[in-house]
Amino acid sequence: MSWWQAILLGLVQGLTEFLPVSSSGHLMIFKELLGVDAEDFLDFTVTVHFATVLSTIVVFWGAIVALLKGLLKFRYNDETDYVCKLLVSMIPVAIVGFFFKDRVESLFGDSLLPVGIGLLVTAALLFFSDHFSSWFKPVYKEHRGGISFLQAFVVGLGQAFAVAPGISRSGTTIATGLMSGVRRESMAQFSFLMVLVPIIGEQSLDLLKVAIGHVEFGGGVGPLALVLGFISAFAAGLFACRAMVALVRRSKLGWFALYCAVVAVLILIFA
């Protein structure tokens, strides 16, 4: 992988991790378009995912610190309630990770067909969330933290579903949240915070395998490509995360649905 390919792929990861268009799908698409060797590409993916996790922490630093301060008071307050709901949302993806990890990884092959199908699913979810979430407005309830435990679990089911290539994690969680009756202003923050622990846990396990010598890290990619990919993904992630929070609160997601549908059709025709 050359330095400019690393920068471009890092930008793709940083932007698409937060925009509802599937970062995993776009990384696979651009890997094919750029002719990047698949050998050790997982190392690069781990690196740029850590970069976007870091950008999420930076954007939501104030909220994260407030949650930690509330937890350290060791009583059931608003912060403890919110963290408990975040933990509930992680249950479905944890089950998928523990019991179906190999099956999920088998979907990330050389074929772009699963990406095209996944993008069509993402487009449908975004379309329905735009057109049917308004049905819930008359029955909105004010829950502590803006979301109930049941809604948190439903959003968690969306996150577990989005482990497949081409299905956007942010798009799926936001769409399922809106369709289950969560207000837009509450859904953006919850969607991005709920993914921190699963991603950090998954990437830490990969690094643990490197530390104990089970796998070699970065041998086929090179340190320069990893560093440049990390920097570009982090910078793009900062921009995209802030932009997506504003979009979810103020705008509809229909244009992203159209984009996903167009890319999916192109993949299904030419792949």
PDB file of C-alpha atoms in Angstrom:
ATOM      1  CA  MET A   1       0.000   0.000   0.000  1.00  0.00           C
ATOM      2  CA  SER A   2       1.407   3.376  -1.029  1.00  0.00           C
ATOM      3  CA  TRP A   3       1.279   6.505   1.112  1.00  0.00           C
ATOM      4  CA  TRP A   4      -1.407   8.201  -0.988  1.00  0.00           C
ATOM      5  CA  GLN A   5      -3.587   5.082  -0.935  1.00  0.00           C
ATOM      6  CA  ALA A   6      -3.303   5.028   2.858  1.00  0.00           C
ATOM      7  CA  ILE A   7      -4.343   8.676   3.112  1.00  0.00           C
ATOM      8  CA  LEU A   8      -7.297   8.205   0.754  1.00  0.00           C
ATOM      9  CA  LEU A   9      -8.511   5.063   2.499  1.00  0.00           C
ATOM     10  CA  GLY A  10      -8.134   6.783   5.870  1.00  0.00           C
ATOM     11  CA  LEU A  11     -10.283   9.661   4.643  1.00  0.00           C
ATOM     12  CA  VAL A  12     -12.877   7.190   3.372  1.00  0.00           C
ATOM     13  CA  GLN A  13     -12.978   5.428   6.755  1.00  0.00           C
ATOM     14  CA  GLY A  14     -13.135   8.671   8.732  1.00  0.00           C
ATOM     15  CA  LEU A  15     -15.994  10.107   6.678  1.00  0.00           C
ATOM     16  CA  THR A  16     -18.080   6.975   6.243  1.00  0.00           C
ATOM     17  CA  GLU A  17     -17.769   5.733   9.839  1.00  0.00           C
ATOM     18  CA  PHE A  18     -20.168   8.471  10.931  1.00  0.00           C
ATOM     19  CA  LEU A  19     -22.136   9.195   7.769  1.00  0.00           C
ATOM     20  CA  PRO A  20     -24.886   6.579   7.275  1.00  0.00           C
ATOM     21  CA  VAL A  21     -23.306   4.958   4.213  1.00  0.00           C
ATOM     22  CA  SER A  22     -21.287   2.014   5.678  1.00  0.00           C
ATOM     23  CA  SER A  23     -17.573   2.457   6.345  1.00  0.00           C
ATOM     24  CA  SER A  24     -16.806  -1.261   5.937  1.00  0.00           C
ATOM     25  CA  GLY A  25     -18.559  -1.339   2.586  1.00  0.00           C
ATOM     26  CA  HIS A  26     -16.767   1.750   1.302  1.00  0.00           C
ATOM     27  CA  LEU A  27     -13.378   0.469   2.443  1.00  0.00           C
ATOM     28  CA  MET A  28     -13.989  -2.701   0.432  1.00  0.00           C
ATOM     29  CA  ILE A  29     -15.143  -0.680  -2.589  1.00  0.00           C
ATOM     30  CA  PHE A  30     -12.133   1.648  -2.540  1.00  0.00           C
ATOM     31  CA  LYS A  31      -9.756  -1.247  -1.873  1.00  0.00           C
ATOM     32  CA  GLU A  32     -10.930  -2.786  -5.122  1.00  0.00           C
ATOM     33  CA  LEU A  33     -10.909   0.499  -7.047  1.00  0.00           C
ATOM     34  CA  LEU A  34      -7.365   1.327  -5.923  1.00  0.00           C
ATOM     35  CA  GLY A  35      -6.100  -2.205  -6.449  1.00  0.00           C
ATOM     36  CA  VAL A  36      -4.833  -2.500  -2.871  1.00  0.00           C
ATOM     37  CA  ASP A  37      -3.475  -5.931  -1.971  1.00  0.00           C
ATOM     38  CA  ALA A  38      -5.814  -7.732   0.431  1.00  0.00           C
ATOM     39  CA  GLU A  39      -2.833  -9.149   2.356  1.00  0.00           C
ATOM     40  CA  ASP A  40      -2.674  -7.607   5.833  1.00  0.00           C
ATOM     41  CA  PHE A  41      -5.478  -5.166   4.942  1.00  0.00           C
ATOM     42  CA  LEU A  42      -7.096  -6.134   8.250  1.00  0.00           C
ATOM     43  CA  ASP A  43      -4.159  -4.454  10.015  1.00  0.00           C
ATOM     44  CA  PHE A  44      -4.952  -1.215   8.243  1.00  0.00           C
ATOM     45  CA  THR A  45      -8.646  -1.581   9.076  1.00  0.00           C
ATOM     46  CA  VAL A  46      -7.852  -2.011  12.775  1.00  0.00           C
ATOM     47  CA  THR A  47      -5.662   1.106  12.699  1.00  0.00           C
ATOM     48  CA  VAL A  48      -8.200   3.411  11.048  1.00  0.00           C
ATOM     49  CA  HIS A  49     -10.983   2.112  13.290  1.00  0.00           C
ATOM     50  CA  PHE A  50      -8.957   3.132  16.320  1.00  0.00           C
ATOM     51  CA  ALA A  51      -8.565   6.570  14.736  1.00  0.00           C
ATOM     52  CA  THR A  52     -12.331   7.032  14.361  1.00  0.00           C
ATOM     53  CA  VAL A  53     -12.903   5.805  17.914  1.00  0.00           C
ATOM     54  CA  LEU A  54     -10.466   8.479  19.104  1.00  0.00           C
ATOM     55  CA  SER A  55     -12.284  11.147  17.083  1.00  0.00           C
ATOM     56  CA  THR A  56     -15.569  10.086  18.697  1.00  0.00           C
ATOM     57  CA  ILE A  57     -14.027  10.432  22.158  1.00  0.00           C
ATOM     58  CA  VAL A  58     -12.744  13.918  21.291  1.00  0.00           C
ATOM     59  CA  VAL A  59     -16.124  15.113  19.983  1.00  0.00           C
ATOM     60  CA  PHE A  60     -18.071  13.718  22.950  1.00  0.00           C
ATOM     61  CA  TRP A  61     -15.378  14.336  25.572  1.00  0.00           C
ATOM     62  CA  GLY A  62     -17.613  16.572  27.677  1.00  0.00           C
ATOM     63  CA  ALA A  63     -20.459  14.046  27.699  1.00  0.00           C
ATOM     64  CA  ILE A  64     -18.097  11.162  28.490  1.00  0.00           C
ATOM     65  CA  VAL A  65     -16.500  13.031  31.413  1.00  0.00           C
ATOM     66  CA  ALA A  66     -19.952  13.920  32.773  1.00  0.00           C
ATOM     67  CA  LEU A  67     -21.020  10.263  32.602  1.00  0.00           C
ATOM     68  CA  LEU A  68     -17.864   9.127  34.410  1.00  0.00           C
ATOM     69  CA  LYS A  69     -18.299  11.745  37.125  1.00  0.00           C
ATOM     70  CA  GLY A  70     -21.870  10.607  37.653  1.00  0.00           C
ATOM     71  CA  LEU A  71     -20.810   6.970  37.883  1.00  0.00           C
ATOM     72  CA  LEU A  72     -18.174   7.780  40.482  1.00  0.00           C
ATOM     73  CA  LYS A  73     -20.863   9.147  42.800  1.00  0.00           C
ATOM     74  CA  PHE A  74     -21.944   5.491  43.247  1.00  0.00           C
ATOM     75  CA  ARG A  75     -25.658   6.089  43.231  1.00  0.00           C
ATOM     76  CA  TYR A  76     -28.382   5.613  40.648  1.00  0.00           C
ATOM     77  CA  ASN A  77     -28.503   9.036  39.041  1.00  0.00           C
ATOM     78  CA  ASP A  78     -29.121  10.254  35.482  1.00  0.00           C
ATOM     79  CA  GLU A  79     -25.576   9.364  34.416  1.00  0.00           C
ATOM     80  CA  THR A  80     -25.774   5.837  35.843  1.00  0.00           C
ATOM     81  CA  ASP A  81     -29.125   5.327  34.135  1.00  0.00           C
ATOM     82  CA  TYR A  82     -27.673   6.449  30.790  1.00  0.00           C
ATOM     83  CA  VAL A  83     -24.635   4.159  31.093  1.00  0.00           C
ATOM     84  CA  CYS A  84     -26.895   1.223  31.956  1.00  0.00           C
ATOM     85  CA  LYS A  85     -28.874   1.869  28.789  1.00  0.00           C
ATOM     86  CA  LEU A  86     -25.646   2.008  26.789  1.00  0.00           C
ATOM     87  CA  LEU A  87     -24.705  -1.382  28.255  1.00  0.00           C
ATOM     88  CA  VAL A  88     -28.118  -2.806  27.354  1.00  0.00           C
ATOM     89  CA  SER A  89     -27.631  -1.622  23.763  1.00  0.00           C
ATOM     90  CA  MET A  90     -24.355  -3.576  23.572  1.00  0.00           C
ATOM     91  CA  ILE A  91     -25.897  -6.961  24.468  1.00  0.00           C
ATOM     92  CA  PRO A  92     -26.987  -7.974  20.923  1.00  0.00           C
ATOM     93  CA  VAL A  93     -23.661  -7.120  19.253  1.00  0.00           C
ATOM     94  CA  ALA A  94     -21.793  -8.895  22.069  1.00  0.00           C
ATOM     95  CA  ILE A  95     -23.803 -12.061  21.374  1.00  0.00           C
ATOM     96  CA  VAL A  96     -23.017 -11.806  17.661  1.00  0.00           C
ATOM     97  CA  GLY A  97     -19.347 -11.209  18.407  1.00  0.00           C
ATOM     98  CA  PHE A  98     -19.006 -14.179  20.766  1.00  0.00           C
ATOM     99  CA  PHE A  99     -21.019 -16.763  18.858  1.00  0.00           C
ATOM    100  CA  PHE A 100     -21.030 -15.731  15.192  1.00  0.00           C
ATOM    101  CA  LYS A 101     -17.690 -13.919  14.693  1.00  0.00           C
ATOM    102  CA  ASP A 102     -16.363 -16.422  12.141  1.00  0.00           C
ATOM    103  CA  ARG A 103     -19.568 -16.328  10.101  1.00  0.00           C
ATOM    104  CA  VAL A 104     -19.531 -12.543  10.028  1.00  0.00           C
ATOM    105  CA  GLU A 105     -15.871 -12.414   8.984  1.00  0.00           C
ATOM    106  CA  SER A 106     -16.607 -14.842   6.148  1.00  0.00           C
ATOM    107  CA  LEU A 107     -18.854 -12.179   4.599  1.00  0.00           C
ATOM    108  CA  PHE A 108     -15.856  -9.866   4.141  1.00  0.00           C
ATOM    109  CA  GLY A 109     -14.357 -11.604   1.134  1.00  0.00           C
ATOM    110  CA  ASP A 110     -13.227 -10.330  -2.239  1.00  0.00           C
ATOM    111  CA  SER A 111     -16.742 -10.116  -3.681  1.00  0.00           C
ATOM    112  CA  LEU A 112     -18.568  -6.797  -3.543  1.00  0.00           C
ATOM    113  CA  LEU A 113     -21.973  -8.455  -3.938  1.00  0.00           C
ATOM    114  CA  PRO A 114     -22.665  -8.539  -0.145  1.00  0.00           C
ATOM    115  CA  VAL A 115     -21.727  -4.836   0.009  1.00  0.00           C
ATOM    116  CA  GLY A 116     -24.266  -4.003  -2.703  1.00  0.00           C
ATOM    117  CA  ILE A 117     -27.013  -5.926  -0.919  1.00  0.00           C
ATOM    118  CA  GLY A 118     -26.073  -4.326   2.400  1.00  0.00           C
ATOM    119  CA  LEU A 119     -26.206  -0.830   0.920  1.00  0.00           C
ATOM    120  CA  LEU A 120     -29.705  -1.536  -0.415  1.00  0.00           C
ATOM    121  CA  VAL A 121     -30.752  -2.544   3.108  1.00  0.00           C
ATOM    122  CA  THR A 122     -29.195   0.657   4.473  1.00  0.00           C
ATOM    123  CA  ALA A 123     -31.038   2.739   1.881  1.00  0.00           C
ATOM    124  CA  ALA A 124     -34.347   1.115   2.827  1.00  0.00           C
ATOM    125  CA  LEU A 125     -33.795   1.714   6.549  1.00  0.00           C
ATOM    126  CA  LEU A 126     -32.901   5.369   6.019  1.00  0.00           C
ATOM    127  CA  PHE A 127     -35.907   5.866   3.740  1.00  0.00           C
ATOM    128  CA  PHE A 128     -38.331   4.314   6.216  1.00  0.00           C
ATOM    129  CA  SER A 129     -36.881   6.255   9.150  1.00  0.00           C
ATOM    130  CA  ASP A 130     -37.430   9.501   7.269  1.00  0.00           C
ATOM    131  CA  HIS A 131     -40.973   8.714   6.199  1.00  0.00           C
ATOM    132  CA  PHE A 132     -42.333   6.697   9.121  1.00  0.00           C
ATOM    133  CA  SER A 133     -40.603   8.033  12.228  1.00  0.00           C
ATOM    134  CA  SER A 134     -43.129  10.897  12.170  1.00  0.00           C
ATOM    135  CA  TRP A 135     -45.819   8.336  13.002  1.00  0.00           C
ATOM    136  CA  PHE A 136     -44.377   8.148  16.507  1.00  0.00           C
ATOM    137  CA  LYS A 137     -44.513  11.882  17.230  1.00  0.00           C
ATOM    138  CA  PRO A 138     -47.994  11.799  18.817  1.00  0.00           C
ATOM    139  CA  VAL A 139     -46.875   9.073  21.247  1.00  0.00           C
ATOM    140  CA  TYR A 140     -43.403  10.360  22.138  1.00  0.00           C
ATOM    141  CA  LYS A 141     -42.683   9.867  25.812  1.00  0.00           C
ATOM    142  CA  GLU A 142     -40.076  11.698  27.830  1.00  0.00           C
ATOM    143  CA  HIS A 143     -37.736   9.013  29.078  1.00  0.00           C
ATOM    144  CA  ARG A 144     -34.814   9.583  31.401  1.00  0.00           C
ATOM    145  CA  GLY A 145     -31.833  10.423  29.200  1.00  0.00           C
ATOM    146  CA  GLY A 146     -34.101  10.690  26.161  1.00  0.00           C
ATOM    147  CA  ILE A 147     -34.312   6.924  25.596  1.00  0.00           C
ATOM    148  CA  SER A 148     -35.884   3.948  27.383  1.00  0.00           C
ATOM    149  CA  PHE A 149     -34.275   0.581  28.135  1.00  0.00           C
ATOM    150  CA  LEU A 150     -36.485  -1.089  25.522  1.00  0.00           C
ATOM    151  CA  GLN A 151     -35.546   1.476  22.888  1.00  0.00           C
ATOM    152  CA  ALA A 152     -31.872   1.057  23.783  1.00  0.00           C
ATOM    153  CA  PHE A 153     -32.183  -2.697  23.225  1.00  0.00           C
ATOM    154  CA  VAL A 154     -33.961  -2.174  19.880  1.00  0.00           C
ATOM    155  CA  VAL A 155     -31.167   0.158  18.757  1.00  0.00           C
ATOM    156  CA  GLY A 156     -28.689  -2.484  19.929  1.00  0.00           C
ATOM    157  CA  LEU A 157     -30.409  -5.036  17.671  1.00  0.00           C
ATOM    158  CA  GLY A 158     -29.843  -2.617  14.813  1.00  0.00           C
ATOM    159  CA  GLN A 159     -26.149  -2.394  15.677  1.00  0.00           C
ATOM    160  CA  ALA A 160     -25.838  -6.190  15.732  1.00  0.00           C
ATOM    161  CA  PHE A 161     -27.552  -6.382  12.346  1.00  0.00           C
ATOM    162  CA  ALA A 162     -25.085  -3.826  10.962  1.00  0.00           C
ATOM    163  CA  VAL A 163     -22.009  -6.044  11.396  1.00  0.00           C
ATOM    164  CA  ALA A 164     -22.614  -7.269   7.832  1.00  0.00           C
ATOM    165  CA  PRO A 165     -20.694  -5.448   5.061  1.00  0.00           C
ATOM    166  CA  GLY A 166     -22.546  -2.599   3.399  1.00  0.00           C
ATOM    167  CA  ILE A 167     -24.995  -2.079   6.274  1.00  0.00           C
ATOM    168  CA  SER A 168     -24.222   1.220   7.956  1.00  0.00           C
ATOM    169  CA  ARG A 169     -23.865   1.024  11.736  1.00  0.00           C
ATOM    170  CA  SER A 170     -24.656   4.687  12.306  1.00  0.00           C
ATOM    171  CA  GLY A 171     -27.453   4.631   9.733  1.00  0.00           C
ATOM    172  CA  THR A 172     -29.023   1.480  11.169  1.00  0.00           C
ATOM    173  CA  THR A 173     -28.849   2.549  14.811  1.00  0.00           C
ATOM    174  CA  ILE A 174     -30.161   6.039  14.085  1.00  0.00           C
ATOM    175  CA  ALA A 175     -32.933   4.673  11.844  1.00  0.00           C
ATOM    176  CA  THR A 176     -34.064   2.026  14.343  1.00  0.00           C
ATOM    177  CA  GLY A 177     -33.936   4.610  17.120  1.00  0.00           C
ATOM    178  CA  LEU A 178     -36.086   7.085  15.219  1.00  0.00           C
ATOM    179  CA  MET A 179     -38.564   4.383  14.205  1.00  0.00           C
ATOM    180  CA  SER A 180     -38.842   3.180  17.814  1.00  0.00           C
ATOM    181  CA  GLY A 181     -39.778   6.681  18.948  1.00  0.00           C
ATOM    182  CA  VAL A 182     -36.497   8.226  20.127  1.00  0.00           C
ATOM    183  CA  ARG A 183     -36.271  11.945  19.436  1.00  0.00           C
ATOM    184  CA  ARG A 184     -33.668  13.103  16.914  1.00  0.00           C
ATOM    185  CA  GLU A 185     -31.815  15.273  19.416  1.00  0.00           C
ATOM    186  CA  SER A 186     -31.339  12.276  21.729  1.00  0.00           C
ATOM    187  CA  MET A 187     -30.484   9.683  19.089  1.00  0.00           C
ATOM    188  CA  ALA A 188     -27.291  11.180  17.645  1.00  0.00           C
ATOM    189  CA  GLN A 189     -25.250  11.127  20.853  1.00  0.00           C
ATOM    190  CA  PHE A 190     -26.525   7.729  21.955  1.00  0.00           C
ATOM    191  CA  SER A 191     -25.748   6.176  18.568  1.00  0.00           C
ATOM    192  CA  PHE A 192     -22.118   7.278  18.606  1.00  0.00           C
ATOM    193  CA  LEU A 193     -21.447   6.555  22.292  1.00  0.00           C
ATOM    194  CA  MET A 194     -22.912   3.043  22.185  1.00  0.00           C
ATOM    195  CA  VAL A 195     -20.299   1.861  19.695  1.00  0.00           C
ATOM    196  CA  LEU A 196     -17.226   2.933  21.672  1.00  0.00           C
ATOM    197  CA  VAL A 197     -16.923  -0.095  23.962  1.00  0.00           C
ATOM    198  CA  PRO A 198     -17.644  -2.761  21.277  1.00  0.00           C
ATOM    199  CA  ILE A 199     -15.136  -1.279  18.825  1.00  0.00           C
ATOM    200  CA  ILE A 200     -12.465  -0.678  21.471  1.00  0.00           C
ATOM    201  CA  GLY A 201     -12.979  -4.225  22.744  1.00  0.00           C
ATOM    202  CA  GLU A 202     -12.779  -5.792  19.298  1.00  0.00           C
ATOM    203  CA  GLN A 203      -9.702  -3.850  18.245  1.00  0.00           C
ATOM    204  CA  SER A 204      -8.014  -4.482  21.603  1.00  0.00           C
ATOM    205  CA  LEU A 205      -8.483  -8.225  21.126  1.00  0.00           C
ATOM    206  CA  ASP A 206      -6.821  -7.965  17.721  1.00  0.00           C
ATOM    207  CA  LEU A 207      -3.885  -6.088  19.261  1.00  0.00           C
ATOM    208  CA  LEU A 208      -3.694  -8.656  22.062  1.00  0.00           C
ATOM    209  CA  LYS A 209      -3.183 -11.359  19.447  1.00  0.00           C
ATOM    210  CA  VAL A 210      -0.297  -9.304  18.089  1.00  0.00           C
ATOM    211  CA  ALA A 211       1.192  -8.810  21.555  1.00  0.00           C
ATOM    212  CA  ILE A 212       1.224 -12.523  22.349  1.00  0.00           C
ATOM    213  CA  GLY A 213       2.652 -13.364  18.935  1.00  0.00           C
ATOM    214  CA  HIS A 214      -0.351 -15.123  17.386  1.00  0.00           C
ATOM    215  CA  VAL A 215      -0.371 -12.763  14.417  1.00  0.00           C
ATOM    216  CA  GLU A 216       2.053 -10.264  12.914  1.00  0.00           C
ATOM    217  CA  PHE A 217       0.853  -6.679  12.675  1.00  0.00           C
ATOM    218  CA  GLY A 218       1.568  -4.332   9.794  1.00  0.00           C
ATOM    219  CA  GLY A 219       3.987  -6.579   7.972  1.00  0.00           C
ATOM    220  CA  GLY A 220       2.341  -6.178   4.583  1.00  0.00           C
ATOM    221  CA  VAL A 221       1.159  -2.599   4.971  1.00  0.00           C
ATOM    222  CA  GLY A 222       4.151  -0.757   6.391  1.00  0.00           C
ATOM    223  CA  PRO A 223       4.448   1.713   9.282  1.00  0.00           C
ATOM    224  CA  LEU A 224       4.216   4.847   7.089  1.00  0.00           C
ATOM    225  CA  ALA A 225       0.925   3.735   5.563  1.00  0.00           C
ATOM    226  CA  LEU A 226      -0.486   2.900   9.006  1.00  0.00           C
ATOM    227  CA  VAL A 227       0.510   6.291  10.442  1.00  0.00           C
ATOM    228  CA  LEU A 228      -0.832   8.267   7.476  1.00  0.00           C
ATOM    229  CA  GLY A 229      -4.033   6.234   7.443  1.00  0.00           C
ATOM    230  CA  PHE A 230      -4.523   6.845  11.163  1.00  0.00           C
ATOM    231  CA  ILE A 231      -3.995  10.625  10.853  1.00  0.00           C
ATOM    232  CA  SER A 232      -6.297  11.041   7.855  1.00  0.00           C
ATOM    233  CA  ALA A 233      -9.023   8.852   9.412  1.00  0.00           C
ATOM    234  CA  PHE A 234      -8.842  10.809  12.681  1.00  0.00           C
ATOM    235  CA  ALA A 235      -9.055  14.212  10.953  1.00  0.00           C
ATOM    236  CA  ALA A 236     -11.914  13.123   8.688  1.00  0.00           C
ATOM    237  CA  GLY A 237     -13.661  11.487  11.634  1.00  0.00           C
ATOM    238  CA  LEU A 238     -13.643  14.717  13.644  1.00  0.00           C
ATOM    239  CA  PHE A 239     -15.353  16.544  10.784  1.00  0.00           C
ATOM    240  CA  ALA A 240     -17.836  13.776   9.935  1.00  0.00           C
ATOM    241  CA  CYS A 241     -18.841  13.105  13.540  1.00  0.00           C
ATOM    242  CA  ARG A 242     -19.694  16.761  14.203  1.00  0.00           C
ATOM    243  CA  ALA A 243     -21.459  17.048  10.845  1.00  0.00           C
ATOM    244  CA  MET A 244     -23.553  13.921  11.406  1.00  0.00           C
ATOM    245  CA  VAL A 245     -24.682  15.036  14.861  1.00  0.00           C
ATOM    246  CA  ALA A 246     -25.930  18.288  13.324  1.00  0.00           C
ATOM    247  CA  LEU A 247     -27.599  16.462  10.419  1.00  0.00           C
ATOM    248  CA  VAL A 248     -29.478  14.019  12.631  1.00  0.00           C
ATOM    249  CA  ARG A 249     -30.774  16.827  14.838  1.00  0.00           C
ATOM    250  CA  ARG A 250     -31.855  19.134  12.024  1.00  0.00           C
ATOM    251  CA  SER A 251     -32.210  17.261   8.750  1.00  0.00           C
ATOM    252  CA  LYS A 252     -33.631  14.173   7.154  1.00  0.00           C
ATOM    253  CA  LEU A 253     -31.527  11.271   5.899  1.00  0.00           C
ATOM    254  CA  GLY A 254     -33.242  10.771   2.542  1.00  0.00           C
ATOM    255  CA  TRP A 255     -30.286  11.972   0.472  1.00  0.00           C
ATOM    256  CA  PHE A 256     -28.066   9.362   2.097  1.00  0.00           C
ATOM    257  CA  ALA A 257     -30.699   6.724   1.269  1.00  0.00           C
ATOM    258  CA  LEU A 258     -30.598   7.795  -2.378  1.00  0.00           C
ATOM    259  CA  TYR A 259     -26.795   7.710  -2.405  1.00  0.00           C
ATOM    260  CA  CYS A 260     -26.684   4.196  -0.911  1.00  0.00           C
ATOM    261  CA  ALA A 261     -29.268   2.968  -3.405  1.00  0.00           C
ATOM    262  CA  VAL A 262     -27.354   4.380  -6.394  1.00  0.00           C
ATOM    263  CA  VAL A 263     -24.018   2.901  -5.244  1.00  0.00           C
ATOM    264  CA  ALA A 264     -25.713  -0.437  -4.543  1.00  0.00           C
ATOM    265  CA  VAL A 265     -27.229  -0.590  -8.032  1.00  0.00           C
ATOM    266  CA  LEU A 266     -23.860   0.236  -9.628  1.00  0.00           C
ATOM    267  CA  ILE A 267     -22.195  -2.536  -7.625  1.00  0.00           C
ATOM    268  CA  LEU A 268     -24.860  -5.085  -8.533  1.00  0.00           C
ATOM    269  CA  ILE A 269     -24.536  -4.161 -12.219  1.00  0.00           C
ATOM    270  CA  PHE A 270     -20.750  -4.004 -12.558  1.00  0.00           C
ATOM    271  CA  ALA A 271     -19.365  -6.198  -9.749  1.00  0.00           C
TER     272      ALA A 271
END
